[in-house]
JSON list of C-alpha atoms in Angstrom, two decimals:
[
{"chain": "P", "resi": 2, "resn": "UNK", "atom": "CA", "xyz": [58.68, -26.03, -14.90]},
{"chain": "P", "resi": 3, "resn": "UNK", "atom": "CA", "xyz": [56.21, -26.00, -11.73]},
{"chain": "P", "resi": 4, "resn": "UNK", "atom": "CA", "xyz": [56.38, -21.50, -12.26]},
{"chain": "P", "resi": 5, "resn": "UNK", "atom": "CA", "xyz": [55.43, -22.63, -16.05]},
{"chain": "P", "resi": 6, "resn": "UNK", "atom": "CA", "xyz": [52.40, -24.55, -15.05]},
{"chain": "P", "resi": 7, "resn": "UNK", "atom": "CA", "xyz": [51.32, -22.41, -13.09]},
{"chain": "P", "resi": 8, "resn": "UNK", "atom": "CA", "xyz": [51.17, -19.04, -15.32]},
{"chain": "P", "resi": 9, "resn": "UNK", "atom": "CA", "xyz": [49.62, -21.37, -18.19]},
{"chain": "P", "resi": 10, "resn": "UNK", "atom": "CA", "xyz": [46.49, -22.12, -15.28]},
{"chain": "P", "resi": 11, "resn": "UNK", "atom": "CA", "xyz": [46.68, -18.64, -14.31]},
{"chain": "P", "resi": 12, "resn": "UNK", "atom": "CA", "xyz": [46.32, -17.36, -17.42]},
{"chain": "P", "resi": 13, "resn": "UNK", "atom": "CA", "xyz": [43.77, -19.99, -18.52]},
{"chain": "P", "resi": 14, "resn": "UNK", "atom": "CA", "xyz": [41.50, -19.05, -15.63]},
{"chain": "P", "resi": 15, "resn": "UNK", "atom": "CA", "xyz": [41.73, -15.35, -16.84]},
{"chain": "P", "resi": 16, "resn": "UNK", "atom": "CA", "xyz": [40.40, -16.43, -20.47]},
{"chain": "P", "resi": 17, "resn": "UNK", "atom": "CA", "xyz": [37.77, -18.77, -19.10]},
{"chain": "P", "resi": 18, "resn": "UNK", "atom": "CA", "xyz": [36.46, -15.76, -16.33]},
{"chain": "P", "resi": 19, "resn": "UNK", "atom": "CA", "xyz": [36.79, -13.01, -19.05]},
{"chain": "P", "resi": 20, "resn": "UNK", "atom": "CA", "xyz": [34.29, -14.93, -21.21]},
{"chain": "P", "resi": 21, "resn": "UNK", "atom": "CA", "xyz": [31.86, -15.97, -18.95]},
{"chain": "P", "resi": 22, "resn": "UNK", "atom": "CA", "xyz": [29.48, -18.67, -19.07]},
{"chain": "P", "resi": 23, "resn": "UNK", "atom": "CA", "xyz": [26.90, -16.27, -21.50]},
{"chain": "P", "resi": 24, "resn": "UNK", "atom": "CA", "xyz": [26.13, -16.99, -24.57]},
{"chain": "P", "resi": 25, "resn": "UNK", "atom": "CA", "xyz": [28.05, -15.05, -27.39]},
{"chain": "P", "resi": 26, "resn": "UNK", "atom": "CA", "xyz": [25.67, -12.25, -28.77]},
{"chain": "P", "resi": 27, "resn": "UNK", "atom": "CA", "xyz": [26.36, -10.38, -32.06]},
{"chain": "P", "resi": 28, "resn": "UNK", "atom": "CA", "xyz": [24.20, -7.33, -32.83]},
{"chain": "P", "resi": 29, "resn": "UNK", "atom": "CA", "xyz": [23.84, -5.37, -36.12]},
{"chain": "P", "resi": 30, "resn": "UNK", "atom": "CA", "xyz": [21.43, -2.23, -35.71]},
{"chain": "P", "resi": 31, "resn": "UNK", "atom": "CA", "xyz": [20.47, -0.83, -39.04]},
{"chain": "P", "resi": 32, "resn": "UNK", "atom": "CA", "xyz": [17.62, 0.99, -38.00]},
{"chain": "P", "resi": 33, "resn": "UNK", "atom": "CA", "xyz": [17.18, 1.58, -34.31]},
{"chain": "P", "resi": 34, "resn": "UNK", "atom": "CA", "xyz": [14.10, 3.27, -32.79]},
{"chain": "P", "resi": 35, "resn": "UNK", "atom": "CA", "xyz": [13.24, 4.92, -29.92]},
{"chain": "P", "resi": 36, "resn": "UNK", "atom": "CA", "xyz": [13.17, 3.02, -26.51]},
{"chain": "P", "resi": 37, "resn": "UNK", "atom": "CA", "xyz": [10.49, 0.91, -25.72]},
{"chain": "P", "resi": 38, "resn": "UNK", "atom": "CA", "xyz": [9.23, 0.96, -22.00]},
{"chain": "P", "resi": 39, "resn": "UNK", "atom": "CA", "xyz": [9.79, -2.34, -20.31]},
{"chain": "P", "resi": 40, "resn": "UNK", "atom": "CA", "xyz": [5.81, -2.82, -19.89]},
{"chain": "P", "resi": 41, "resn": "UNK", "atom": "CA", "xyz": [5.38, -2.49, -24.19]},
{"chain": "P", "resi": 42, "resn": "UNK", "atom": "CA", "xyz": [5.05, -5.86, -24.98]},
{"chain": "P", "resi": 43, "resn": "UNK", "atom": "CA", "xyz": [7.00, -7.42, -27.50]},
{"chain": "P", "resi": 44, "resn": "UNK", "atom": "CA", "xyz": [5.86, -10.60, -29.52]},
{"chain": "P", "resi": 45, "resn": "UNK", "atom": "CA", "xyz": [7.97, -13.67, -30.48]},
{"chain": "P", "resi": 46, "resn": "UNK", "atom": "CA", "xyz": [7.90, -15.58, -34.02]},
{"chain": "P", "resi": 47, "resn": "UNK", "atom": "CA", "xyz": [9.10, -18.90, -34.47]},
{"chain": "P", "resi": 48, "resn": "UNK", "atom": "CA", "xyz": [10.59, -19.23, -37.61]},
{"chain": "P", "resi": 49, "resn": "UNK", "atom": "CA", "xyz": [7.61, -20.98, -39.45]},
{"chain": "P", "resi": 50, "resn": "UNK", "atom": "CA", "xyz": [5.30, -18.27, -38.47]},
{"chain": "P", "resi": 51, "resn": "UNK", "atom": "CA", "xyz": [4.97, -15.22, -40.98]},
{"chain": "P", "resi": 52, "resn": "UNK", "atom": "CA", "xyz": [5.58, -11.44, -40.66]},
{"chain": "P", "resi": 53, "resn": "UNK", "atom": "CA", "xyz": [3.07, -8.79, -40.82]},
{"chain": "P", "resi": 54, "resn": "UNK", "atom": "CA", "xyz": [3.75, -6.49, -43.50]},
{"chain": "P", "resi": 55, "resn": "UNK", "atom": "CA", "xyz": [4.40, -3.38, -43.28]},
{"chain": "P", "resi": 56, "resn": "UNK", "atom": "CA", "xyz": [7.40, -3.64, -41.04]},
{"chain": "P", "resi": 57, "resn": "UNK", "atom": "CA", "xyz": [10.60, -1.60, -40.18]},
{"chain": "P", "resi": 58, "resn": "UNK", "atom": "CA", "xyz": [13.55, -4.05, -39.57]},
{"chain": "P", "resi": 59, "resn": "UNK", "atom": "CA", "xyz": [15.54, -2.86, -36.54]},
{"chain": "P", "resi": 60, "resn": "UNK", "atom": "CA", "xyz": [18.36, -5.14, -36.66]},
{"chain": "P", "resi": 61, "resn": "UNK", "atom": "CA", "xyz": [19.58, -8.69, -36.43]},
{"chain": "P", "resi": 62, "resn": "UNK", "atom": "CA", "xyz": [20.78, -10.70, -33.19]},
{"chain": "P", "resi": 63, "resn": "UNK", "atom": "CA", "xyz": [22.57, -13.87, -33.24]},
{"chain": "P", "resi": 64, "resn": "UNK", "atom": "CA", "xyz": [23.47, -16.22, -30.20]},
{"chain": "P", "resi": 65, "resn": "UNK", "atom": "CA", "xyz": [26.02, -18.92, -30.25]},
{"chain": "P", "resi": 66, "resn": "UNK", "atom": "CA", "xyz": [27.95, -20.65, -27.87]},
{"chain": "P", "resi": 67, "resn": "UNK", "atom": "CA", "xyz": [31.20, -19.41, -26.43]},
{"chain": "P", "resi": 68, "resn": "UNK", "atom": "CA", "xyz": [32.25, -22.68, -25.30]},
{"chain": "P", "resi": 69, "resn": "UNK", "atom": "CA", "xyz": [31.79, -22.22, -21.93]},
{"chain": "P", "resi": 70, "resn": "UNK", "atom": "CA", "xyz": [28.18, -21.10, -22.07]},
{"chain": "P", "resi": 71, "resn": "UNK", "atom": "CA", "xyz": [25.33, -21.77, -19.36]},
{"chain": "P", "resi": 72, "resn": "UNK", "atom": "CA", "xyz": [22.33, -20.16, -19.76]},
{"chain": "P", "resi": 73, "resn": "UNK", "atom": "CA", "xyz": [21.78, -20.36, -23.07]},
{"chain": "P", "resi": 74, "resn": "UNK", "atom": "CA", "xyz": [18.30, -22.29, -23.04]},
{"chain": "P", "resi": 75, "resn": "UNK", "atom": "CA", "xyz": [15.48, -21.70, -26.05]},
{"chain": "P", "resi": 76, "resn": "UNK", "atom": "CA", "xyz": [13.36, -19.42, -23.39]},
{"chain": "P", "resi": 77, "resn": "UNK", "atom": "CA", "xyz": [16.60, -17.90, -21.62]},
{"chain": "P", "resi": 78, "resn": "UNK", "atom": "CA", "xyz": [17.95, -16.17, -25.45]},
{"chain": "P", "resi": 79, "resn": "UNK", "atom": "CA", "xyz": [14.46, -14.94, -25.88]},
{"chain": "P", "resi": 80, "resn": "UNK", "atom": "CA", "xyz": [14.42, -13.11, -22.71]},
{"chain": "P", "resi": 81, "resn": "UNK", "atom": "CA", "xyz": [17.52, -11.53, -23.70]},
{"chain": "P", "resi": 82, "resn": "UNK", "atom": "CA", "xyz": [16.50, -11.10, -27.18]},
{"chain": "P", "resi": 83, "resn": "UNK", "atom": "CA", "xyz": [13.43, -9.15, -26.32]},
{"chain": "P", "resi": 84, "resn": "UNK", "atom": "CA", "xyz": [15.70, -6.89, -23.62]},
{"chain": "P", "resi": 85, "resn": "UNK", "atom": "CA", "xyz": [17.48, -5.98, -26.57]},
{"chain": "P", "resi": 86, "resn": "UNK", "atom": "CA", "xyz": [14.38, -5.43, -28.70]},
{"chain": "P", "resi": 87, "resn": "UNK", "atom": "CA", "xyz": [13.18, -3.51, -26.25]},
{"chain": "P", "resi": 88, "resn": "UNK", "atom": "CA", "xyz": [16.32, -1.25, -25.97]},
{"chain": "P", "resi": 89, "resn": "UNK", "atom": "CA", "xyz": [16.27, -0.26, -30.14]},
{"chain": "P", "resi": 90, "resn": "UNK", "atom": "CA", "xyz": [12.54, 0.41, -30.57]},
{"chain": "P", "resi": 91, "resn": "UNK", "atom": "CA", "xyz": [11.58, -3.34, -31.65]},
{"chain": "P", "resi": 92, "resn": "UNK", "atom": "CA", "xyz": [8.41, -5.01, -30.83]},
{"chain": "P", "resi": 93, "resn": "UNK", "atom": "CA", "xyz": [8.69, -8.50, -32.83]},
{"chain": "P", "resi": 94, "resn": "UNK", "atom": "CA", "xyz": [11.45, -11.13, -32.72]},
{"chain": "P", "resi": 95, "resn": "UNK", "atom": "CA", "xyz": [11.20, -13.29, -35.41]},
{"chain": "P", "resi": 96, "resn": "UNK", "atom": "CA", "xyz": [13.23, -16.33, -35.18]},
{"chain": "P", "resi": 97, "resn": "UNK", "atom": "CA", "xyz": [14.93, -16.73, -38.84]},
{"chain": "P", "resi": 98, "resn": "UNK", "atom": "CA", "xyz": [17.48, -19.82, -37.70]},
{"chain": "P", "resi": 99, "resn": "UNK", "atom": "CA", "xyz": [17.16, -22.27, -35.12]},
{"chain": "P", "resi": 100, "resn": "UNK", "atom": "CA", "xyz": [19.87, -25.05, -34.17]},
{"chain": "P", "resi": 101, "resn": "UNK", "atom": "CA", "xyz": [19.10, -27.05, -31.00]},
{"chain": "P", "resi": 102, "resn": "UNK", "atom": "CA", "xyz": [21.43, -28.59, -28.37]},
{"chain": "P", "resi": 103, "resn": "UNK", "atom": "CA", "xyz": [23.61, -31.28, -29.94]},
{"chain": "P", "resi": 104, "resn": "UNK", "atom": "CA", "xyz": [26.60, -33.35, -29.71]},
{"chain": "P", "resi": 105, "resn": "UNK", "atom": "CA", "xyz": [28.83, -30.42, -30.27]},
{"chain": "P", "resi": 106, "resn": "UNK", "atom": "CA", "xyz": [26.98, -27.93, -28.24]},
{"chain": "P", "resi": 107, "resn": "UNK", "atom": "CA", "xyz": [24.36, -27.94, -25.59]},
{"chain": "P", "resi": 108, "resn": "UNK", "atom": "CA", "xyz": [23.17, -24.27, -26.51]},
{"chain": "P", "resi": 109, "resn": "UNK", "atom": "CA", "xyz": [20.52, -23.05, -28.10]},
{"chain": "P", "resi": 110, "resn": "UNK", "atom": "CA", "xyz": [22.26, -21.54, -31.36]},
{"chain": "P", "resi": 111, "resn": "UNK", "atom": "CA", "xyz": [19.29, -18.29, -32.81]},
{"chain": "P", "resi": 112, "resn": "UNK", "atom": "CA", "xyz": [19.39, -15.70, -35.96]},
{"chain": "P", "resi": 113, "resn": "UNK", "atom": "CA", "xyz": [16.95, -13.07, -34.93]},
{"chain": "P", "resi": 114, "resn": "UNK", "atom": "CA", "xyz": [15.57, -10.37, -36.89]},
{"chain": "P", "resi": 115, "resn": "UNK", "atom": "CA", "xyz": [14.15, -7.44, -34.97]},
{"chain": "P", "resi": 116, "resn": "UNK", "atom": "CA", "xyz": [11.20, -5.17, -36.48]},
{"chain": "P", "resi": 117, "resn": "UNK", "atom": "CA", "xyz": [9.20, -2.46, -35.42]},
{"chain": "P", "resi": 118, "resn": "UNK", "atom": "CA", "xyz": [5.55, -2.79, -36.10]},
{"chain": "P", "resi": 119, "resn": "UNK", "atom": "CA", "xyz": [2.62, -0.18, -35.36]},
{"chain": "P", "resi": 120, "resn": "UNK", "atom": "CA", "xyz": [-0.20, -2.05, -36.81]},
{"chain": "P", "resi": 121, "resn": "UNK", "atom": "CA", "xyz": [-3.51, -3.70, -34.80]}
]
């Protein structure tokens, strides 16, 4: 019985440090550019603000909570989403779905479309 307990912690502890205390991150890149340097800058849209036209749509980014997530503040899944901009060619995140912290989660829960834009 004691052996029992034991493997069920052990192997709890295994799921727990597999997953991490990061956000989950889904990607799906359509349309993926060349690299962007790290000193491009990329902008942010909230989701009431509109989109230039004349855009290429890299891909789409979502963040939700594993369960065990951390740092998964408003400003900390930007800074990833714009890493991962920055890694497919994309220089505008436009938020497209926000959820705050809430009873059931205290992350930051983000749809994210990623375009490429070569305008003024």
């Amino acid at each position: 019985m004691i052996m029992n307990k034991k493997f069920l912690f052990f192997i709890a502890s295994i799921i727990i440090g597999l997953s991490g205390c990061s956000p989950k991150i889904s990607s799906n890149f359509t349309n993926p550019q060349s690299t962007l340097s790290s000193n491009e800058k990329v902008a942010f849209l909230d989701v009431e603000d509109p989109l230039p036209e004349n855009l290429i749509k890299i891909g789409v980014l979502k963040f939700q909570d594993s369960g065990f997530s951390t740092d998964c503040s408003f400003n900390s899944l930007l800074n990833k989403a714009r890493i991962e901009a920055r890694k497919n060619g994309a220089n505008i995140v436009k938020v497209t779905n926000k959820k705050k912290p809430d009873l059931w989660s205290s992350c930051y829960r983000l749809k994210i479309d990623l375009y490429s834009y070569n305008g003024d």
